[in-house]
Tab-separated table of C-alpha atoms and ligand atoms in Angstrom:
chain	number	residue	atom	x	y	z
I	1	MET	CA	-5.424	-2.992	-13.651
I	2	LEU	CA	-8.687	-4.426	-11.967
I	3	PRO	CA	-8.334	-3.934	-8.214
I	4	LEU	CA	-9.470	-7.219	-6.143
I	5	ARG	CA	-12.281	-6.122	-4.203
I	6	THR	CA	-13.264	-7.087	-0.283
I	7	PRO	CA	-16.576	-7.567	0.826
I	8	ARG	CA	-16.419	-3.861	2.164
I	9	LEU	CA	-15.332	-2.418	-1.259
I	10	MET	CA	-18.104	-4.419	-2.716
I	11	ALA	CA	-20.670	-2.303	-1.279
I	12	LEU	CA	-19.536	0.709	-3.408
I	13	PHE	CA	-20.724	-0.716	-6.735
I	14	GLY	CA	-24.190	-0.019	-7.533
I	15	ARG	CA	-26.906	-2.904	-8.329
I	16	LYS	CA	-26.675	-4.390	-11.883
I	17	LYS	CA	-29.438	-5.895	-13.528
I	18	LEU	CA	-27.949	-9.218	-14.332
I	19	THR	CA	-24.319	-10.587	-13.209
I	20	VAL	CA	-23.219	-13.372	-14.449
I	21	GLY	CA	-20.947	-15.411	-12.159
I	22	LEU	CA	-17.711	-17.634	-14.281
I	23	ASP	CA	-16.027	-20.377	-12.591
I	24	VAL	CA	-13.538	-21.455	-14.595
I	25	GLY	CA	-12.759	-24.942	-13.495
I	26	SER	CA	-10.359	-27.386	-15.130
I	27	GLY	CA	-12.954	-29.998	-15.320
I	28	LEU	CA	-15.998	-28.033	-15.747
I	29	VAL	CA	-16.617	-24.161	-16.797
I	30	LYS	CA	-20.043	-22.914	-15.130
I	31	ALA	CA	-21.728	-19.730	-15.472
I	32	VAL	CA	-24.351	-18.527	-13.211
I	33	VAL	CA	-26.614	-15.439	-14.162
I	34	ILE	CA	-28.298	-13.893	-11.095
I	35	ASP	CA	-31.039	-11.227	-11.773
I	36	HIS	CA	-30.593	-8.723	-8.950
I	37	SER	CA	-33.461	-6.420	-9.840
I	38	GLY	CA	-36.333	-7.865	-7.875
I	39	SER	CA	-36.438	-7.881	-4.162
I	40	MET	CA	-34.141	-11.389	-3.768
I	41	PRO	CA	-31.186	-12.377	-5.851
I	42	GLU	CA	-33.138	-15.051	-8.680
I	43	VAL	CA	-30.909	-17.589	-10.736
I	44	VAL	CA	-32.206	-17.389	-14.358
I	45	LYS	CA	-29.818	-19.423	-15.952
I	46	VAL	CA	-27.259	-22.007	-15.367
I	47	ALA	CA	-24.715	-23.064	-18.144
I	48	ILE	CA	-21.717	-25.589	-17.787
I	49	THR	CA	-19.354	-26.752	-20.649
I	50	PRO	CA	-16.627	-29.641	-19.967
I	51	LEU	CA	-13.137	-28.985	-20.491
I	52	ASN	CA	-10.659	-31.849	-21.637
I	53	ASP	CA	-7.882	-32.964	-18.863
I	54	THR	CA	-5.209	-31.258	-20.529
I	55	ALA	CA	-6.470	-27.813	-20.826
I	56	ILE	CA	-6.026	-26.531	-17.532
I	57	VAL	CA	-3.471	-28.645	-15.533
I	58	GLU	CA	-2.554	-27.569	-11.734
I	59	GLY	CA	-4.496	-24.616	-12.064
I	60	GLU	CA	-2.307	-22.979	-15.246
I	61	VAL	CA	-4.005	-22.668	-18.679
I	62	MET	CA	-2.225	-24.950	-20.762
I	63	ASP	CA	-4.601	-24.113	-24.187
I	64	GLN	CA	-5.621	-20.788	-23.977
I	65	GLY	CA	-7.923	-21.675	-26.917
I	66	ILE	CA	-9.688	-24.278	-25.955
I	67	VAL	CA	-10.635	-22.389	-22.381
I	68	ALA	CA	-11.715	-19.235	-24.446
I	69	GLU	CA	-13.583	-21.330	-26.387
I	70	ALA	CA	-15.656	-23.169	-23.985
I	71	ILE	CA	-15.984	-19.704	-21.744
I	72	ARG	CA	-17.493	-18.491	-25.098
I	73	GLN	CA	-19.895	-21.160	-25.389
I	74	THR	CA	-20.678	-21.308	-21.468
I	75	LEU	CA	-21.801	-17.477	-21.889
I	76	ALA	CA	-23.606	-18.051	-25.190
I	77	ALA	CA	-25.521	-20.666	-23.852
I	78	THR	CA	-26.732	-18.781	-20.417
I	79	GLY	CA	-28.252	-16.157	-23.184
I	80	ALA	CA	-27.065	-13.518	-21.165
I	81	LYS	CA	-26.861	-10.145	-23.366
I	82	THR	CA	-24.440	-8.145	-20.568
I	83	LYS	CA	-20.882	-8.275	-20.609
I	84	HIS	CA	-20.743	-7.652	-16.862
I	85	VAL	CA	-18.907	-11.276	-16.220
I	86	VAL	CA	-17.541	-11.580	-12.567
I	87	ALA	CA	-14.838	-13.932	-12.271
I	88	ALA	CA	-12.187	-14.978	-9.920
I	89	VAL	CA	-8.501	-16.090	-9.103
I	90	GLY	CA	-7.260	-18.917	-6.942
I	91	GLY	CA	-4.575	-20.970	-6.116
I	92	ARG	CA	-1.208	-20.713	-4.717
I	93	ASP	CA	-0.575	-17.339	-5.859
I	94	VAL	CA	-3.266	-16.096	-3.894
I	95	ILE	CA	-2.864	-15.731	-0.228
I	96	VAL	CA	-5.238	-14.626	2.352
I	97	LYS	CA	-4.131	-14.484	5.622
I	98	LYS	CA	-5.558	-12.644	9.038
I	99	ILE	CA	-2.822	-10.603	10.224
I	100	GLN	CA	-2.729	-8.320	13.206
I	101	MET	CA	-1.343	-4.536	12.823
I	102	GLU	CA	-1.591	-1.562	15.019
I	103	ARG	CA	-5.137	0.046	14.963
I	104	VAL	CA	-5.259	3.066	12.585
I	105	LYS	CA	-7.674	4.908	10.090
I	106	GLU	CA	-8.813	2.404	7.244
I	107	GLN	CA	-6.911	5.088	5.089
I	108	GLN	CA	-3.718	5.026	6.967
I	109	ALA	CA	-3.921	1.170	6.606
I	110	ARG	CA	-4.302	1.231	3.065
I	111	GLU	CA	-1.136	3.174	2.944
I	112	ARG	CA	0.866	0.690	5.297
I	113	MET	CA	-0.615	-2.544	3.945
I	114	ARG	CA	2.163	-2.909	1.495
I	115	TRP	CA	4.666	-2.739	4.504
I	116	GLU	CA	2.454	-5.078	6.713
I	117	ALA	CA	2.151	-7.525	3.724
I	118	GLU	CA	6.137	-7.944	3.441
I	119	GLN	CA	6.249	-9.222	6.372
I	120	HIS	CA	3.622	-12.225	5.755
I	121	VAL	CA	3.669	-12.676	2.147
I	122	PRO	CA	6.561	-14.379	0.629
I	123	PHE	CA	5.781	-12.738	-2.912
I	124	ASP	CA	7.750	-9.986	-4.592
I	125	MET	CA	5.798	-6.811	-3.270
I	126	ASP	CA	6.403	-5.008	-6.682
I	127	SER	CA	4.263	-7.301	-8.549
I	128	VAL	CA	1.373	-8.362	-6.087
I	129	GLU	CA	-2.433	-6.696	-5.635
I	130	LEU	CA	-3.142	-6.400	-2.334
I	131	ASP	CA	-6.182	-6.145	-0.453
I	132	PHE	CA	-8.227	-5.936	2.775
I	133	GLN	CA	-10.610	-5.942	5.007
I	134	VAL	CA	-10.729	-4.667	8.959
I	135	LEU	CA	-12.391	-7.484	10.858
I	136	ASP	CA	-13.018	-5.404	14.083
I	137	PRO	CA	-13.699	-1.832	12.510
I	138	ASP	CA	-15.204	-0.918	15.734
I	139	GLY	CA	-12.830	-2.609	18.073
I	140	ASP	CA	-11.080	-0.440	20.635
I	141	GLY	CA	-8.118	-2.222	20.960
I	142	LEU	CA	-4.577	-1.190	20.501
I	143	ASP	CA	-4.349	-3.732	17.707
I	144	MET	CA	-6.998	-4.377	15.143
I	145	ASN	CA	-7.436	-7.917	12.652
I	146	VAL	CA	-7.156	-7.288	9.161
I	147	LEU	CA	-8.034	-10.365	6.813
I	148	LEU	CA	-5.062	-9.346	3.942
I	149	VAL	CA	-5.535	-10.750	0.506
I	150	ALA	CA	-2.512	-10.919	-2.335
I	151	ALA	CA	-2.431	-11.795	-5.477
I	152	LYS	CA	0.316	-12.081	-8.149
I	153	GLN	CA	-0.324	-9.252	-10.478
I	154	GLU	CA	0.480	-12.396	-13.461
I	155	LEU	CA	-2.149	-14.221	-12.336
I	156	VAL	CA	-4.939	-11.303	-12.405
I	157	GLU	CA	-3.280	-10.366	-15.411
I	158	ALA	CA	-3.603	-13.898	-17.420
I	159	LYS	CA	-7.208	-14.285	-15.986
I	160	GLN	CA	-8.303	-10.693	-17.747
I	161	ALA	CA	-6.264	-11.656	-21.048
I	162	LEU	CA	-7.988	-15.130	-20.869
I	163	LEU	CA	-11.598	-13.222	-20.652
I	164	ILE	CA	-10.893	-10.630	-23.050
I	165	GLU	CA	-10.036	-13.652	-25.601
I	166	ALA	CA	-13.385	-15.107	-24.423
I	167	GLY	CA	-15.099	-11.690	-25.816
I	168	THR	CA	-16.259	-10.299	-22.680
I	169	SER	CA	-14.975	-7.391	-20.253
I	170	PRO	CA	-14.604	-8.814	-17.025
I	171	THR	CA	-15.545	-5.856	-14.275
I	172	ILE	CA	-14.528	-7.528	-11.515
I	173	ILE	CA	-11.914	-10.331	-10.522
I	174	ASP	CA	-12.673	-11.584	-7.101
I	175	VAL	CA	-10.749	-14.379	-5.354
I	176	ASP	CA	-11.977	-17.815	-4.929
I	177	ALA	CA	-12.059	-18.308	-1.461
I	178	PHE	CA	-14.469	-15.246	-0.731
I	179	ALA	CA	-16.378	-16.159	-3.667
I	180	LEU	CA	-17.134	-19.920	-1.774
I	181	HIS	CA	-17.526	-18.060	1.116
I	182	ASN	CA	-20.425	-15.527	-0.170
I	183	GLY	CA	-21.892	-18.297	-1.740
I	184	PHE	CA	-21.892	-20.424	1.421
I	185	GLU	CA	-22.942	-17.655	3.746
I	186	ALA	CA	-26.484	-16.571	1.815
I	187	ASN	CA	-27.050	-20.512	1.717
I	188	TYR	CA	-26.250	-21.324	5.153
I	189	PRO	CA	-26.899	-18.096	7.886
I	190	ASP	CA	-26.716	-20.952	10.765
I	191	ALA	CA	-23.254	-21.803	10.158
I	192	LYS	CA	-21.987	-17.723	11.057
I	193	TYR	CA	-21.286	-19.137	14.748
I	194	GLY	CA	-18.604	-21.008	15.733
I	195	ASN	CA	-15.332	-22.544	13.428
I	196	ILE	CA	-16.914	-24.067	10.602
I	197	ALA	CA	-14.647	-25.794	7.287
I	198	LEU	CA	-16.023	-25.855	3.651
I	199	LEU	CA	-14.801	-28.187	1.527
I	200	ASN	CA	-15.119	-27.261	-2.293
I	201	ILE	CA	-13.979	-30.722	-3.733
I	202	GLY	CA	-13.415	-29.865	-7.419
I	203	ASN	CA	-11.573	-31.864	-10.378
I	204	GLU	CA	-8.073	-30.699	-9.864
I	205	ALA	CA	-8.331	-29.048	-6.049
I	206	THR	CA	-9.902	-29.366	-2.820
I	207	ASN	CA	-10.517	-25.685	-1.902
I	208	LEU	CA	-10.184	-25.707	1.866
I	209	ASN	CA	-11.741	-22.765	3.903
I	210	ILE	CA	-12.183	-22.190	7.749
I	211	LEU	CA	-14.527	-19.610	8.799
I	212	HIS	CA	-14.269	-18.309	12.407
I	213	ASP	CA	-18.063	-16.385	12.991
I	214	GLY	CA	-18.517	-16.370	9.618
I	215	VAL	CA	-15.025	-14.646	8.815
I	216	PRO	CA	-12.593	-17.065	6.243
I	217	ILE	CA	-9.526	-17.093	8.598
I	218	LEU	CA	-7.203	-19.673	6.606
I	219	THR	CA	-8.127	-20.726	3.307
I	220	ARG	CA	-5.793	-23.180	1.319
I	221	ASP	CA	-5.679	-25.651	-1.597
I	222	LEU	CA	-5.283	-29.387	-1.580
I	223	ALA	CA	-3.663	-31.272	-4.453
I	224	VAL	CA	-6.845	-33.874	-4.931
I	225	GLY	CA	-10.003	-34.031	-6.491
I	226	THR	CA	-11.780	-35.785	-8.935
I	227	ARG	CA	-9.239	-36.355	-11.538
I	228	ARG	CA	-7.331	-38.357	-9.378
I	229	MET	CA	-9.558	-40.603	-7.834
I	230	ARG	CA	-10.435	-41.182	-11.766
I	231	GLU	CA	-6.821	-41.998	-12.287
I	232	ASP	CA	-6.874	-44.405	-9.322
I	233	LEU	CA	-10.143	-46.101	-10.869
I	234	GLN	CA	-8.154	-46.635	-14.166
I	235	ARG	CA	-4.848	-47.531	-12.769
I	236	GLU	CA	-6.588	-49.941	-10.236
I	237	HIS	CA	-9.201	-51.317	-11.708
I	238	GLY	CA	-8.622	-50.976	-15.509
I	239	LEU	CA	-11.302	-49.298	-16.362
I	240	GLY	CA	-11.687	-46.352	-18.932
I	241	ALA	CA	-11.965	-43.042	-18.325
I	242	GLU	CA	-15.713	-42.854	-18.948
I	243	GLU	CA	-16.552	-45.472	-16.998
I	244	ALA	CA	-14.737	-44.027	-13.842
I	245	GLU	CA	-16.376	-41.403	-14.106
I	246	ASP	CA	-19.663	-42.434	-14.159
I	247	PHE	CA	-18.639	-44.655	-10.858
I	248	LEU	CA	-17.660	-41.138	-9.511
I	249	ARG	CA	-20.768	-39.540	-10.474
I	250	GLY	CA	-23.198	-42.171	-9.541
I	251	TYR	CA	-25.328	-42.634	-6.611
I	252	ASP	CA	-24.004	-46.227	-5.321
I	253	ARG	CA	-21.519	-47.206	-3.208
I	254	HIS	CA	-19.122	-49.613	-4.812
I	255	PRO	CA	-16.345	-51.875	-3.486
I	256	MET	CA	-14.112	-50.016	-6.085
I	257	ILE	CA	-14.833	-46.646	-5.011
I	258	GLU	CA	-14.375	-47.373	-1.514
I	259	GLY	CA	-10.770	-47.634	-2.048
I	260	VAL	CA	-10.429	-44.690	-3.624
I	261	VAL	CA	-12.617	-42.524	-1.112
I	262	ALA	CA	-9.958	-44.050	1.712
I	263	LEU	CA	-7.214	-43.033	-0.329
I	264	ARG	CA	-8.183	-39.229	-1.503
I	265	GLY	CA	-10.410	-38.921	1.775
I	266	GLU	CA	-7.333	-39.418	3.994
I	267	GLU	CA	-5.560	-36.785	1.908
I	268	ILE	CA	-8.108	-34.511	2.481
I	269	ALA	CA	-8.245	-35.283	6.263
I	270	ILE	CA	-4.675	-34.534	6.328
I	271	GLY	CA	-4.637	-31.108	4.826
I	272	MET	CA	-7.412	-29.941	7.256
I	273	GLU	CA	-5.804	-31.824	10.280
I	274	ARG	CA	-2.803	-29.682	9.132
I	275	ALA	CA	-4.953	-26.392	8.872
I	276	VAL	CA	-6.346	-26.680	12.095
I	277	THR	CA	-2.950	-27.397	14.032
I	278	PHE	CA	-1.556	-24.320	12.154
I	279	LEU	CA	-4.542	-22.296	13.454
I	280	ALA	CA	-4.201	-24.083	16.927
I	281	SER	CA	-0.619	-23.246	17.071
I	282	SER	CA	-1.146	-19.288	15.853
I	283	GLN	CA	-4.200	-18.030	17.199
I	284	ARG	CA	-5.139	-17.653	20.837
I	285	ASN	CA	-8.472	-19.574	21.683
I	286	PHE	CA	-8.810	-21.573	18.339
I	287	GLY	CA	-11.594	-24.168	19.396
I	288	ALA	CA	-12.589	-27.104	17.596
I	289	ILE	CA	-14.247	-27.235	14.066
I	290	ARG	CA	-17.640	-27.927	14.879
I	291	ALA	CA	-18.749	-28.691	11.242
I	292	VAL	CA	-17.979	-29.216	8.026
I	293	TYR	CA	-19.645	-28.609	4.955
I	294	ALA	CA	-18.866	-30.141	1.169
I	295	CYS	CA	-19.355	-29.073	-2.191
I	296	GLY	CA	-17.608	-29.325	-5.764
I	297	GLY	CA	-18.067	-32.321	-8.011
I	298	GLY	CA	-16.448	-34.160	-5.331
I	299	SER	CA	-18.502	-34.028	-2.875
I	300	ARG	CA	-20.647	-36.147	-5.054
I	301	VAL	CA	-18.871	-38.921	-5.011
I	302	PRO	CA	-20.739	-41.896	-3.516
I	303	GLY	CA	-19.731	-42.590	-0.220
I	304	LEU	CA	-16.807	-39.725	0.569
I	305	MET	CA	-18.418	-37.543	2.981
I	306	PRO	CA	-19.592	-40.397	5.186
I	307	TRP	CA	-16.105	-41.779	5.170
I	308	LEU	CA	-14.515	-37.796	6.120
I	309	SER	CA	-17.182	-37.758	9.068
I	310	GLY	CA	-15.819	-40.602	10.175
I	311	ARG	CA	-12.469	-39.739	9.873
I	312	LEU	CA	-12.515	-36.561	11.400
I	313	ARG	CA	-15.054	-37.370	13.762
I	314	ILE	CA	-16.941	-34.141	12.891
I	315	PRO	CA	-20.830	-33.972	11.087
I	316	VAL	CA	-19.741	-33.952	7.228
I	317	GLN	CA	-22.574	-32.242	5.429
I	318	PRO	CA	-23.552	-31.514	1.728
I	319	ALA	CA	-23.265	-27.549	1.112
I	320	ASN	CA	-25.887	-27.023	-1.842
I	321	ALA	CA	-25.412	-23.725	-3.623
I	322	LEU	CA	-29.202	-23.369	-4.140
I	323	ALA	CA	-30.431	-24.276	-1.088
I	324	ARG	CA	-32.307	-20.867	-0.078
I	325	ILE	CA	-31.676	-18.888	-3.677
I	326	ALA	CA	-34.549	-18.630	-5.719
I	327	VAL	CA	-34.213	-20.397	-9.011
I	328	ARG	CA	-36.548	-18.981	-12.194
I	329	ASP	CA	-38.682	-21.866	-13.790
I	330	GLY	CA	-36.387	-23.393	-16.423
I	331	ALA	CA	-33.251	-22.133	-15.424
I	332	LEU	CA	-31.414	-25.378	-15.298
I	333	GLU	CA	-32.977	-26.600	-18.245
I	334	PHE	CA	-32.260	-30.510	-18.821
I	335	LEU	CA	-29.546	-30.107	-16.008
I	336	ALA	CA	-30.893	-32.172	-12.592
I	337	THR	CA	-30.878	-30.029	-9.860
I	338	ASP	CA	-29.533	-32.252	-7.032
I	339	GLU	CA	-26.644	-33.062	-9.271
I	340	VAL	CA	-25.218	-29.659	-10.307
I	341	ALA	CA	-26.448	-27.354	-6.710
I	342	PRO	CA	-23.185	-29.078	-5.338
I	343	LEU	CA	-20.925	-27.511	-8.293
I	344	LEU	CA	-22.463	-24.143	-8.222
I	345	MET	CA	-20.944	-22.748	-5.363
I	346	LEU	CA	-18.154	-20.602	-6.456
I	347	PRO	CA	-20.353	-19.028	-9.450
I	348	VAL	CA	-23.311	-18.498	-7.359
I	349	GLY	CA	-20.944	-16.810	-4.829
I	350	LEU	CA	-19.307	-14.645	-7.939
I	351	ALA	CA	-22.907	-13.674	-9.113
I	352	LEU	CA	-24.319	-12.839	-5.942
I	353	ARG	CA	-21.447	-10.656	-4.843
I	354	ALA	CA	-21.602	-8.206	-7.759
I	355	ALA	CA	-24.947	-6.809	-6.333
I	356	ALA	CA	-23.684	-5.961	-2.632
D	1	ATP	N1	-23.455	-33.693	-12.619
D	1	ATP	C1	-22.152	-33.762	-12.977
D	1	ATP	N2	-21.543	-33.374	-13.974
D	1	ATP	C2	-20.499	-32.924	-14.423
D	1	ATP	N3	-19.446	-33.616	-13.247
D	1	ATP	C3	-19.594	-34.113	-12.397
D	1	ATP	C4	-21.180	-33.889	-11.969
D	1	ATP	N4	-21.110	-34.412	-10.823
D	1	ATP	C5	-20.214	-34.649	-10.125
D	1	ATP	N5	-19.143	-34.519	-11.299
D	1	ATP	C6	-17.711	-34.561	-11.322
D	1	ATP	O1	-17.092	-33.258	-10.444
D	1	ATP	C7	-15.835	-32.861	-11.618
D	1	ATP	C8	-16.160	-31.055	-11.666
D	1	ATP	O2	-16.460	-30.873	-10.349
D	1	ATP	P1	-16.114	-29.434	-9.997
D	1	ATP	O3	-16.988	-28.439	-11.216
D	1	ATP	O4	-16.438	-29.281	-8.848
D	1	ATP	O5	-14.502	-29.238	-10.472
D	1	ATP	P2	-13.839	-28.081	-11.223
D	1	ATP	O6	-13.920	-26.663	-10.754
D	1	ATP	O7	-13.852	-28.486	-12.484
D	1	ATP	O8	-12.502	-28.490	-10.474
D	1	ATP	P3	-11.239	-27.074	-9.720
D	1	ATP	O9	-11.736	-26.461	-9.033
D	1	ATP	O10	-10.178	-28.538	-9.133
D	1	ATP	O11	-10.561	-26.931	-11.220
D	1	ATP	C9	-16.057	-33.621	-12.932
D	1	ATP	O12	-14.503	-33.637	-13.331
D	1	ATP	C10	-16.675	-34.630	-12.475
D	1	ATP	O13	-15.660	-35.602	-12.127
D	2	MG	MG1	-13.701	-25.534	-8.779
């Protein structure tokens, strides 16, 4: 069984020259290869393979053969010989929660974590993988803040089985929310202060990550993404799936899209408001969110970010996974950088982490 690793634990692992971050999304399988041998990490290859709409549904792999084949193809397209692949799990079977517990030494905290988790996590403790990070190791209060991660074991095992079927030997299974955060932090160091929301608007889910002074304090998945928007366009305007997709990937705002943006944007806005209400009620002195960053394929939908910004009354800006990371010539080959960079936050974050 592979342990889940938090940022501190990652530091124990030595540098590997090439790391492949693999993001198995329901719409696109994405791999980013990062070379860690130089003074700064450098993206040396990006490969993307589309999946059909029935291969992964609601986070569940419906057709393991098809998904494994797409992974195999994507990795082959990177040309990377390494089997050192970093992947992640996420969704409702992963819980990330900030808790408070009596201040004890790390080893003691580890021993107590299962008991602590029982108080906070609605999973059966016999089949759960736990990890944690002490957020204020140098604090001197009686209590300490701990970021607790709990993932259902079967989820981690299923991911490993998928990766093995695809011919890799995964060394690390990470958590989506941490990898997203990691990619984001590398590109937006200025976002370390205050309360920030990061939205990864994907094909079938939107990952919401709320950060306080650079630490993720709440993560949630909202069941909204480009798949819904495509279906809306098909149903409301009689478009074919490809036509609908072209609108969503395009650059022009169009009256047909405005309706979809408002409908699905509202779901995202409500999800954010609920999260903020929860934080305000459970944490002392939780201030307002000062900025929202959006990535994922859905962030490219024309008009969505300005709509969200107006609705939430907070600036919403694009989060580019390659904003501050060196990219070797030819790494993206025929992919358009500005089109794919927003989609790569998770795989970039995964590929970066292994070098910590
Ligand atoms: N250049 C592009 N190429 C492919 N798809 C794009 C592009 N730009 C936007 N999209 C849209 O983004 C979607 C994929 O976004 P993303 O890769 O973030 O989702 P995913 O990770 O596959 O989904 P999820 O995380 O919800 O399982 C596609 O389904 C498509 O609608
Ligand atoms: Mg995704």
